[in-house]
Amino acid sequence: MWIPVLAIVFGLALLVWSADRFVDGASAVAAHFSMPPLLIGMVIVGFGTSAPEMAVSALSAVQGSPGIALGNAYGSNITNIGLILGLTALIRPITVHSQVLRRELPILTGVTILAGWQVWDGAITRVDALVLLGLFGCLMAWTIFQGLKKKNDTLGGGMARELADRTLPMGQALFWLVAGLVLLVAGSRILVWAAVEIASGFGISDLVIGLTIVAAGTSLPELASSVIAARKGEHDIALGNILGSNLFNTLAVVGIAGGIHPLTAGPEVFSRDMAVMAGLTVSIFIIGYGFRGRPGRINRFEGAALLACFIAYTAYLVVGTI
């Protein structure tokens, strides 16, 4: 059993490192082609930080492990809001200035409601997957339109400063783009194999493994980027990482996995996991959106509450496996 445990550690480390290299390479290539910083932040970085979830869930679906595929996507959303956003707000309260992010908050809430409706009947069918991917395509088209249209959004300004700190020559950027993608796939294969071995060895459902170990590991890129952004005072980037990742996870990750192989979802997915994910999503919409022209704000108390919810949920999952 030590080999799968070590493989989990190695696979997660490789995933995090390769995702970071992939984002650096993709962002630098986009910058060389004069893509607006706002668009790079919303599309390239959003895709890159969700690349581990995409690779892991797609491979899980191919190998017939729907629990890992679904648990990884929904568990990452819960981790992103409860753990990462909670910790980030504890480090420094987050003020939402970006108009783009204020538009994404209600969209994420609506997408979460759709995801709950889809798993209510116990399965993500290929038709469900096509609906998710179709919505994802529409969302990307809208995102690109907004990125090209808006010139002076605070999220774009923060992303421009981030890009200035990590410029790469074109050749080096292309190398890390390709190498990062290849290593992402390799790390995902190692992680999925190890997760299945541990689940079968300890008699734990692959859904719980996906919701905990795999979800937390694949969310590490979001944790690193959000905490660093918060310490620099880049509040919109910190929150934008979370919103973008959750939209990618709910639409693209589940859509791709369900398109490869229909995903079964036990009743606990709707009553337990989806309920927690929806509750956390609605909570950040309420506290982060801002009303009557005031910017939204997630203070330290609210960050602590989000973190407490994540700890309680994880403890409940762990106790349920004993």
Tab-separated table of N, CA, C and O in Angstrom, residues 1 4 7 23 67 74 80 82 119 121 128 134 155 223 278 289 310 314 321:
chain	number	residue	atom	x	y	z
A	1	MET	N	0.817	-1.210	0.000
A	1	MET	CA	0.000	0.000	0.000
A	1	MET	C	0.857	1.269	0.000
A	1	MET	O	0.382	2.358	-0.301
A	4	PRO	N	1.095	3.011	-3.679
A	4	PRO	CA	0.047	3.959	-4.069
A	4	PRO	C	0.095	5.277	-3.285
A	4	PRO	O	-0.185	6.341	-3.843
A	7	ALA	N	2.779	7.260	-4.707
A	7	ALA	CA	2.361	7.682	-6.049
A	7	ALA	C	1.394	8.858	-5.974
A	7	ALA	O	1.431	9.754	-6.828
A	23	VAL	N	0.589	27.204	-17.215
A	23	VAL	CA	-0.014	28.537	-17.142
A	23	VAL	C	1.003	29.607	-17.537
A	23	VAL	O	0.681	30.534	-18.294
A	67	GLY	N	-16.801	7.919	-9.776
A	67	GLY	CA	-16.773	8.581	-8.479
A	67	GLY	C	-15.636	9.565	-8.362
A	67	GLY	O	-15.804	10.672	-7.836
A	74	TYR	N	-16.689	18.357	-8.111
A	74	TYR	CA	-17.487	19.006	-7.072
A	74	TYR	C	-16.672	19.237	-5.801
A	74	TYR	O	-16.845	20.256	-5.121
A	80	ASN	N	-12.245	25.001	-3.182
A	80	ASN	CA	-11.924	26.353	-3.650
A	80	ASN	C	-12.585	27.424	-2.795
A	80	ASN	O	-11.961	28.421	-2.432
A	82	GLY	N	-14.465	26.915	0.327
A	82	GLY	CA	-14.314	26.746	1.765
A	82	GLY	C	-12.888	26.912	2.252
A	82	GLY	O	-12.629	27.701	3.176
A	119	VAL	N	-27.824	16.194	-11.252
A	119	VAL	CA	-27.480	15.020	-10.437
A	119	VAL	C	-28.651	14.549	-9.590
A	119	VAL	O	-28.565	13.512	-8.929
A	121	ASP	N	-31.355	13.158	-10.457
A	121	ASP	CA	-31.865	11.856	-10.879
A	121	ASP	C	-30.814	10.752	-10.797
A	121	ASP	O	-31.068	9.620	-11.208
A	128	ASP	N	-26.763	15.389	-20.700
A	128	ASP	CA	-26.411	16.370	-19.672
A	128	ASP	C	-25.036	16.961	-19.944
A	128	ASP	O	-24.813	18.170	-19.800
A	134	GLY	N	-22.083	22.824	-24.005
A	134	GLY	CA	-22.667	23.895	-24.800
A	134	GLY	C	-22.694	25.212	-24.038
A	134	GLY	O	-22.358	26.277	-24.585
A	155	LEU	N	-9.514	43.813	-12.824
A	155	LEU	CA	-8.945	42.481	-12.995
A	155	LEU	C	-7.879	42.489	-14.079
A	155	LEU	O	-6.817	41.870	-13.931
A	223	LEU	N	-4.925	27.481	-4.779
A	223	LEU	CA	-4.516	27.914	-3.442
A	223	LEU	C	-3.289	28.809	-3.514
A	223	LEU	O	-3.260	29.901	-2.930
A	278	ALA	N	-23.605	24.045	-3.220
A	278	ALA	CA	-24.575	25.104	-3.515
A	278	ALA	C	-24.629	26.122	-2.385
A	278	ALA	O	-24.693	27.333	-2.632
A	289	TYR	N	-21.038	39.909	-3.750
A	289	TYR	CA	-21.551	40.642	-4.907
A	289	TYR	C	-21.578	42.147	-4.659
A	289	TYR	O	-21.137	42.939	-5.493
A	310	PHE	N	-15.842	24.130	5.525
A	310	PHE	CA	-15.027	23.136	4.825
A	310	PHE	C	-14.492	22.083	5.792
A	310	PHE	O	-14.520	20.876	5.491
A	314	THR	N	-15.407	18.092	5.585
A	314	THR	CA	-14.347	17.091	5.427
A	314	THR	C	-14.343	16.108	6.582
A	314	THR	O	-14.172	14.896	6.389
A	321	THR	N	-16.235	7.246	6.748
A	321	THR	CA	-15.472	6.126	6.160
A	321	THR	C	-14.893	5.191	7.210
A	321	THR	O	-14.379	4.137	6.873
